[in-house]
Short mmCIF file of C-alpha atoms in Angstrom, two decimals:
data_model
loop_
_atom_site.label_atom_id
_atom_site.label_comp_id
_atom_site.label_asym_id
_atom_site.label_seq_id
_atom_site.Cartn_x
_atom_site.Cartn_y
_atom_site.Cartn_z
CA UNK A 107 107.65 115.36 100.87
CA UNK A 108 105.13 117.32 102.90
CA UNK A 109 106.09 117.65 106.55
CA UNK A 110 109.49 116.10 105.95
CA UNK A 111 110.52 119.47 104.57
CA UNK A 112 109.56 121.38 107.69
CA UNK A 113 112.57 122.65 109.65
CA UNK A 114 112.87 122.00 113.38
CA UNK A 115 111.34 124.54 115.70
CA UNK A 116 113.27 127.36 117.33
CA UNK A 117 116.07 126.53 119.75
CA UNK A 118 114.81 125.83 123.24
CA UNK A 119 112.60 122.98 124.31
CA UNK A 120 109.78 120.96 122.80
CA UNK A 121 107.64 118.18 124.16
CA UNK A 122 106.18 115.17 122.37
CA UNK A 123 104.33 112.04 123.38
CA UNK A 124 106.49 109.76 121.22
CA UNK A 125 109.92 110.50 119.80
CA UNK A 126 111.20 108.25 117.00
CA UNK A 127 114.94 108.54 116.34
CA UNK A 128 115.76 107.31 112.85
CA UNK A 129 113.96 107.68 109.53
CA UNK A 130 114.76 104.38 107.84
CA UNK A 131 112.28 101.64 107.02
CA UNK A 132 111.79 100.71 110.69
CA UNK A 133 111.27 104.26 111.94
CA UNK A 134 108.92 105.20 109.11
CA UNK A 135 106.72 102.17 109.69
CA UNK A 136 106.67 103.05 113.40
CA UNK A 137 105.50 106.55 112.51
CA UNK A 138 102.72 105.08 110.33
CA UNK A 139 101.45 102.99 113.24
CA UNK A 140 101.70 105.98 115.59
CA UNK A 141 99.64 108.08 113.18
CA UNK A 142 96.96 105.41 112.96
CA UNK A 143 96.76 105.31 116.76
CA UNK A 144 96.59 109.10 117.03
CA UNK A 145 99.85 109.38 119.02
CA UNK A 146 101.49 112.80 118.84
CA UNK A 147 104.85 111.88 117.38
CA UNK A 148 108.06 113.51 116.23
CA UNK A 149 110.41 111.53 113.97
CA UNK A 150 113.92 112.93 113.56
CA UNK A 151 116.74 111.73 111.36
CA UNK A 152 120.28 113.06 111.22
CA UNK A 153 120.32 112.85 107.42
CA UNK A 154 117.76 112.55 104.64
CA UNK A 155 114.89 110.15 105.35
CA UNK A 156 115.70 106.68 104.06
CA UNK A 157 119.25 107.59 103.10
CA UNK A 158 120.92 104.81 105.10
CA UNK A 159 120.84 101.08 104.45
CA UNK A 160 117.08 101.28 103.85
CA UNK A 161 117.73 103.22 100.65
CA UNK A 162 119.47 100.30 98.96
CA UNK A 163 118.61 98.41 95.80
CA UNK A 164 117.78 94.76 96.46
CA UNK A 165 114.33 94.47 98.07
CA UNK A 166 114.24 90.66 98.20
CA UNK A 167 111.59 89.35 100.62
CA UNK A 168 112.77 85.81 101.27
CA UNK A 169 111.21 83.35 103.74
CA UNK A 170 113.13 81.02 106.01
CA UNK A 171 113.37 77.39 104.94
CA UNK A 172 110.10 75.60 105.81
CA UNK A 173 111.81 72.83 107.81
CA UNK A 174 112.42 72.71 111.60
CA UNK A 175 109.45 74.99 112.17
CA UNK A 176 109.64 77.42 115.08
CA UNK A 177 107.96 80.46 116.54
CA UNK A 178 110.45 82.68 114.74
CA UNK A 179 109.69 81.10 111.37
CA UNK A 180 105.95 81.38 112.01
CA UNK A 181 106.34 85.06 112.88
CA UNK A 182 108.28 85.72 109.68
CA UNK A 183 105.77 83.77 107.60
CA UNK A 184 102.83 85.74 109.01
CA UNK A 185 104.69 89.02 108.48
CA UNK A 186 105.55 88.24 104.86
CA UNK A 187 101.96 87.31 104.08
CA UNK A 188 100.57 90.41 105.82
CA UNK A 189 103.00 92.76 104.07
CA UNK A 190 101.17 92.39 100.76
CA UNK A 191 97.92 93.88 102.08
CA UNK A 192 99.72 96.41 104.30
CA UNK A 193 101.56 97.84 101.30
CA UNK A 194 98.40 97.75 99.16
CA UNK A 195 96.60 99.88 101.76
CA UNK A 196 99.35 102.50 101.70
CA UNK A 197 99.43 102.49 97.90
CA UNK A 198 95.66 103.05 97.80
CA UNK A 199 95.99 106.00 100.17
CA UNK A 200 98.94 107.68 98.45
CA UNK A 201 98.37 106.73 94.82
CA UNK A 202 102.01 105.62 94.59
CA UNK A 203 103.50 102.21 93.85
CA UNK A 204 105.98 100.47 96.15
CA UNK A 205 107.08 98.06 93.43
CA UNK A 206 105.78 95.04 95.36
CA UNK A 207 105.24 91.71 93.62
CA UNK A 208 104.99 88.15 94.93
CA UNK A 209 107.18 86.91 92.12
CA UNK A 210 108.55 83.77 93.79
CA UNK A 211 112.10 82.52 94.01
CA UNK A 212 114.21 80.16 91.91
CA UNK A 213 116.99 78.19 93.60
CA UNK A 214 119.22 76.01 91.40
CA UNK A 215 120.18 72.59 92.75
CA UNK A 216 123.67 71.72 91.46
CA UNK A 217 124.09 68.45 93.41
CA UNK A 218 121.86 65.34 93.84
CA UNK A 219 121.88 65.51 97.65
CA UNK A 220 120.48 69.05 97.48
CA UNK A 221 117.50 67.78 95.51
CA UNK A 222 116.82 65.16 98.18
CA UNK A 223 116.89 67.84 100.87
CA UNK A 224 114.64 70.08 98.78
CA UNK A 225 112.04 67.32 98.41
CA UNK A 226 111.85 67.11 102.19
CA UNK A 227 111.39 70.87 102.38
CA UNK A 228 108.55 70.59 99.89
CA UNK A 229 106.57 68.46 102.34
CA UNK A 230 107.41 70.88 105.15
CA UNK A 231 106.04 73.79 103.13
CA UNK A 232 102.75 72.02 102.52
CA UNK A 233 102.40 71.69 106.29
CA UNK A 234 103.62 75.09 107.46
CA UNK A 235 103.17 77.53 104.56
CA UNK A 236 99.42 77.82 104.92
CA UNK A 237 97.57 81.03 105.75
CA UNK A 238 93.78 80.77 105.84
CA UNK A 239 92.78 79.45 102.44
CA UNK A 240 96.14 80.36 100.89
CA UNK A 241 98.73 77.65 100.40
CA UNK A 242 102.30 78.51 99.40
CA UNK A 243 104.59 75.91 97.88
CA UNK A 244 108.22 74.81 97.74
CA UNK A 245 108.21 73.08 94.37
CA UNK A 246 111.05 70.84 93.20
CA UNK A 247 111.29 70.95 89.40
CA UNK A 248 113.41 69.22 86.79
CA UNK A 249 113.73 72.46 84.83
CA UNK A 250 113.35 76.11 85.77
CA UNK A 251 110.27 76.47 83.50
CA UNK A 252 111.25 80.07 82.80
CA UNK A 253 112.69 80.56 79.34
CA UNK A 254 115.80 82.70 78.95
CA UNK A 255 116.17 83.71 82.59
CA UNK A 256 118.44 81.31 84.51
CA UNK A 257 121.28 79.20 83.13
CA UNK A 258 119.90 75.66 82.82
CA UNK A 259 123.31 74.19 83.63
CA UNK A 260 123.17 75.79 87.09
CA UNK A 261 120.53 73.28 88.12
CA UNK A 262 122.07 69.93 87.23
CA UNK A 263 119.79 68.29 89.81
CA UNK A 264 116.84 70.55 89.19
CA UNK A 265 115.45 73.74 90.68
CA UNK A 266 113.32 74.87 93.58
CA UNK A 267 110.55 77.35 92.92
CA UNK A 268 109.00 78.80 96.07
CA UNK A 269 105.75 80.72 95.72
CA UNK A 270 105.98 82.64 99.01
CA UNK A 271 108.98 84.84 98.16
CA UNK A 272 108.37 88.37 96.93
CA UNK A 273 110.19 91.62 96.22
CA UNK A 274 109.68 95.31 96.77
CA UNK A 275 111.49 98.36 95.42
CA UNK A 276 113.16 99.78 98.56
CA UNK A 277 113.22 103.41 97.53
CA UNK A 278 109.70 103.26 96.14
CA UNK A 279 108.38 101.86 99.43
CA UNK A 280 110.20 104.56 101.37
CA UNK A 281 108.60 107.16 99.12
CA UNK A 282 105.16 105.66 99.78
CA UNK A 283 105.71 105.77 103.55
CA UNK A 284 107.01 109.35 103.47
CA UNK A 285 104.11 110.47 101.29
CA UNK A 286 101.64 108.91 103.72
CA UNK A 287 103.32 110.61 106.67
CA UNK A 288 103.58 113.91 104.84
CA UNK A 289 99.80 114.20 105.17
CA UNK A 290 99.69 112.89 108.73
CA UNK A 291 97.74 114.69 111.46
CA UNK A 292 99.71 113.39 114.43
CA UNK A 293 103.25 112.85 113.09
CA UNK A 294 105.88 115.42 112.20
CA UNK A 295 109.02 114.47 110.27
CA UNK A 296 112.29 116.38 110.66
CA UNK A 297 115.33 115.41 108.63
CA UNK A 298 118.85 116.72 109.04
CA UNK A 299 118.54 116.85 112.83
CA UNK A 300 120.79 114.49 114.76
CA UNK A 301 120.24 113.38 118.34
CA UNK A 302 123.40 113.89 120.41
CA UNK A 303 122.27 112.04 123.53
CA UNK A 304 119.23 110.43 125.11
CA UNK A 305 118.38 110.42 128.80
CA UNK A 306 115.48 107.97 128.90
CA UNK A 307 114.85 108.24 132.64
CA UNK A 308 114.29 112.00 132.40
CA UNK A 309 112.69 111.71 128.98
CA UNK A 310 115.09 114.13 127.27
CA UNK A 311 116.88 113.91 123.92
CA UNK A 312 119.39 116.63 123.12
CA UNK A 313 120.14 117.94 119.64
CA UNK A 314 122.11 120.87 118.30
CA UNK A 315 118.80 122.72 117.83
CA UNK A 316 116.61 121.73 120.72
CA UNK A 317 116.06 119.69 123.86
CA UNK A 318 113.20 117.33 123.10
CA UNK A 319 111.13 116.07 126.02
CA UNK A 320 109.33 112.81 125.34
CA UNK A 321 107.01 110.37 127.01
CA UNK A 322 108.51 107.38 125.18
CA UNK A 323 111.36 107.13 122.68
CA UNK A 324 111.72 104.52 119.94
CA UNK A 325 115.36 104.20 118.94
CA UNK A 326 115.42 103.16 115.29
CA UNK A 327 118.66 104.65 114.01
CA UNK A 328 120.08 101.52 112.38
CA UNK A 329 123.64 100.68 113.41
CA UNK A 330 123.91 104.08 115.10
CA UNK A 331 121.49 102.75 117.71
CA UNK A 332 124.05 100.33 119.11
CA UNK A 333 126.47 102.87 120.68
CA UNK A 334 123.55 104.61 122.39
CA UNK A 335 122.25 101.32 123.78
CA UNK A 336 125.78 100.29 124.79
CA UNK A 337 126.10 103.47 126.84
CA UNK A 338 122.91 102.63 128.72
CA UNK A 339 123.89 99.02 129.33
CA UNK A 340 127.02 98.69 131.48
CA UNK A 341 128.54 95.36 132.51
CA UNK A 342 128.59 93.72 129.09
CA UNK A 343 131.51 91.87 127.58
CA UNK A 344 130.60 92.74 123.96
CA UNK A 345 128.82 95.52 122.03
CA UNK A 346 125.13 94.97 121.37
CA UNK A 347 125.63 95.12 117.63
CA UNK A 348 127.79 96.19 114.74
CA UNK A 349 127.51 97.67 111.26
CA UNK A 350 127.96 95.23 108.38
CA UNK A 351 128.76 96.63 104.97
CA UNK A 352 126.80 95.46 101.97
CA UNK A 353 127.36 96.15 98.28
CA UNK A 354 124.83 95.85 95.47
CA UNK A 355 124.28 97.01 91.90
CA UNK A 356 121.41 97.91 89.61
CA UNK A 357 121.41 96.76 85.99
CA UNK A 358 119.31 97.88 83.03
CA UNK A 359 118.09 94.89 81.01
CA UNK A 360 115.17 93.89 78.81
CA UNK A 361 113.62 91.43 81.26
CA UNK A 362 110.07 90.77 82.43
CA UNK A 363 109.40 92.34 85.83
CA UNK A 364 107.32 89.31 86.82
CA UNK A 365 110.29 86.94 86.67
CA UNK A 366 111.18 85.22 89.95
CA UNK A 367 114.08 86.22 92.16
CA UNK A 368 117.14 84.01 91.65
CA UNK A 369 119.01 82.94 94.77
CA UNK A 370 122.10 80.79 95.29
CA UNK A 371 124.83 80.88 97.95
CA UNK A 372 124.18 84.48 99.01
CA UNK A 373 123.73 85.81 95.45
CA UNK A 374 120.40 87.54 94.78
CA UNK A 375 119.20 88.57 91.34
CA UNK A 376 116.00 90.58 91.70
CA UNK A 377 113.93 91.80 88.72
CA UNK A 378 112.15 95.11 89.29
CA UNK A 379 109.79 97.25 87.25
CA UNK A 380 111.07 99.27 84.31
CA UNK A 381 113.63 96.74 83.08
CA UNK A 382 115.79 97.05 86.18
CA UNK A 383 117.53 94.14 87.91
CA UNK A 384 119.20 94.40 91.32
CA UNK A 385 122.18 92.21 92.19
CA UNK A 386 123.58 91.73 95.69
CA UNK A 387 124.88 91.55 98.21
CA UNK A 388 128.10 91.30 100.18
CA UNK A 389 128.40 91.00 103.96
CA UNK A 390 131.59 92.67 105.17
CA UNK A 391 132.43 92.88 108.85
CA UNK A 392 135.65 94.73 108.09
CA UNK A 393 135.90 97.65 105.70
CA UNK A 394 137.73 100.92 105.19
CA UNK A 395 135.04 102.96 103.44
CA UNK A 396 131.38 102.20 104.19
CA UNK A 397 130.07 103.74 100.97
CA UNK A 398 132.62 102.64 98.36
CA UNK A 399 132.26 99.67 96.02
CA UNK A 400 135.10 97.42 94.96
CA UNK A 401 136.15 94.07 93.52
CA UNK A 402 133.74 92.19 95.79
CA UNK A 403 130.84 93.75 93.91
CA UNK A 404 132.60 93.02 90.63
CA UNK A 405 132.66 89.34 91.62
CA UNK A 406 128.95 89.39 92.42
CA UNK A 407 128.18 90.97 89.06
CA UNK A 408 130.24 88.34 87.24
CA UNK A 409 128.41 85.57 89.09
CA UNK A 410 125.05 87.15 88.26
CA UNK A 411 125.87 87.47 84.56
CA UNK A 412 126.88 83.79 84.50
CA UNK A 413 123.76 82.71 86.38
CA UNK A 414 121.40 84.79 84.22
CA UNK A 415 122.99 85.03 80.74
CA UNK A 416 120.42 87.63 79.65
CA UNK A 417 122.37 90.03 81.89
CA UNK A 418 125.70 89.36 80.15
CA UNK A 419 125.83 92.76 78.47
CA UNK A 420 123.44 94.63 80.77
CA UNK A 421 124.49 98.16 81.68
CA UNK A 422 125.29 98.87 85.31
CA UNK A 423 123.30 102.00 86.13
CA UNK A 424 124.20 102.18 89.83
CA UNK A 425 126.69 100.71 92.27
CA UNK A 426 125.70 101.02 95.93
CA UNK A 427 127.21 100.35 99.34
CA UNK A 428 125.88 100.92 102.84
CA UNK A 429 125.94 99.75 106.44
CA UNK A 430 123.29 97.39 107.81
CA UNK A 431 122.65 96.93 111.55
CA UNK A 432 123.50 93.44 112.82
CA UNK A 433 122.60 92.78 116.47
CA UNK A 434 124.82 90.54 118.56
CA UNK A 435 122.32 87.67 118.34
CA UNK A 436 121.69 88.42 114.63
CA UNK A 437 117.91 88.58 115.13
CA UNK A 438 116.17 91.97 115.16
CA UNK A 439 116.35 93.94 118.41
CA UNK A 440 112.97 95.17 119.63
CA UNK A 441 111.48 96.21 122.94
CA UNK A 442 111.91 98.31 126.04
CA UNK A 443 115.27 98.53 127.75
CA UNK A 444 114.99 96.50 130.98
CA UNK A 445 116.62 99.28 133.04
CA UNK A 446 115.21 102.26 131.12
CA UNK A 447 111.65 101.31 130.06
CA UNK A 448 110.87 104.65 128.40
CA UNK A 449 113.41 103.75 125.70
CA UNK A 450 112.30 101.14 123.18
CA UNK A 451 114.70 99.60 120.68
CA UNK A 452 113.67 99.01 117.06
CA UNK A 453 116.77 98.05 115.10
CA UNK A 454 119.02 95.16 114.09
CA UNK A 455 117.01 94.14 111.02
CA UNK A 456 120.22 93.34 109.10
CA UNK A 457 118.99 91.33 106.08
CA UNK A 458 115.31 90.99 107.03
CA UNK A 459 114.24 94.59 107.66
CA UNK A 460 111.92 95.05 104.68
CA UNK A 461 110.03 91.82 105.32
CA UNK A 462 109.52 92.37 109.05
CA UNK A 463 109.66 96.13 109.66
CA UNK A 464 105.89 96.66 109.51
CA UNK A 465 105.28 94.06 112.25
CA UNK A 466 108.28 94.95 114.41
CA UNK A 467 107.36 98.63 114.29
CA UNK A 468 103.77 97.87 115.23
CA UNK A 469 104.93 95.90 118.26
CA UNK A 470 107.28 98.73 119.32
CA UNK A 471 104.61 101.43 119.02
CA UNK A 472 102.04 99.36 120.89
CA UNK A 473 104.57 98.79 123.67
CA UNK A 474 105.27 102.52 123.79
CA UNK A 475 101.54 103.21 124.04
CA UNK A 476 101.03 100.42 126.60
CA UNK A 477 98.47 98.76 124.33
CA UNK A 478 98.32 94.94 124.17
CA UNK A 479 99.67 93.48 120.93
CA UNK A 480 97.65 90.84 119.08
CA UNK A 481 100.79 88.88 118.19
CA UNK A 482 103.89 87.87 120.10
CA UNK A 483 107.42 88.66 119.03
CA UNK A 484 109.87 85.76 119.18
CA UNK A 485 111.69 85.79 122.51
CA UNK A 486 115.05 86.10 120.77
CA UNK A 487 114.03 89.47 119.31
CA UNK A 488 113.75 91.15 122.71
CA UNK A 489 116.35 93.78 123.59
CA UNK A 490 116.73 92.06 126.95
CA UNK A 491 117.72 88.84 125.19
CA UNK A 492 120.45 90.64 123.26
CA UNK A 493 121.72 92.24 126.46
CA UNK A 494 122.04 88.80 128.05
CA UNK A 495 123.89 87.54 124.96
CA UNK A 496 126.28 90.50 125.09
CA UNK A 497 127.02 89.88 128.77
CA UNK A 498 127.99 86.27 128.08
CA UNK A 499 129.95 86.68 124.87
CA UNK A 500 133.67 87.41 125.09
#
């Protein structure tokens, strides 16, 4: 993994223009943007790069519904469209595949009123899902038009097929990012080095090995970011975020990798390359063991096998569980701390990290470098917005 294998320097002090704390999907994308801008950067992670929630199985890149259009939905739409070329550029540089495919999404419609709603969404998509000369669709169909993939009985009132949705192989994308950064000129990656505390006003992060002096710090440590931010934000009624456990599984089946993602009521069935199909995921606010799987995953697997009969006898090759960062206002949490501007949050992706991380990270790095950003983040994403929400919530 190139520079990711380099150990930290000798005990003492080091100085860096930009410190990135956290080597998940958000932090790695931030490091990519820092490298492209020529910013001398150190990225540290307490464990192996990408070993947290980013190293999961699902990789579904799902757009918001096209109705009730808003700035947030426009931002997500633009990010999802841009991700295709952003990944392609990294793949061309590294020679590796991230397992990206705009495969679309199938949504069964079990009730007549859902079909009526879906027809309205179809018109909304024609209006809003347009990017240059590219038009994406929310098609309402009588049949799934995909033989042997989804149970026809699941769509008594038809199916939706949306052409915007895509998927990526999470671990493959992480590998692409790490490979790119392993040859970087301005970024150094250190794994297995935890940050014990951050003093943003003095620009010092302490670790068991070193005291790191920084000009700016991007805090991108997933759910572990929240306690650090809480400590810097007194006077709140509630924490700024919490970990939410998710469970997923990977099946081995003889299915076409180009098949669309199946989605219904929180169940995702995601075909990947090599005859692999990911199934997920749970959302558990309460749990005893963050990395164990249990009957909740068994229920998801049973639902997936019923929804896609071709998976009925498919072998489970991996069961996975991990903790995702959910900010208090659910939206991602990005931007400088209002009282400590040298510290910039980049976390809270929860279920949308892989679709938005490239854009959120770019905004965070540009803010750190005091460079104007060509796009605006939704107001609700700002760290300051989450702080206000935490101060009001009891």
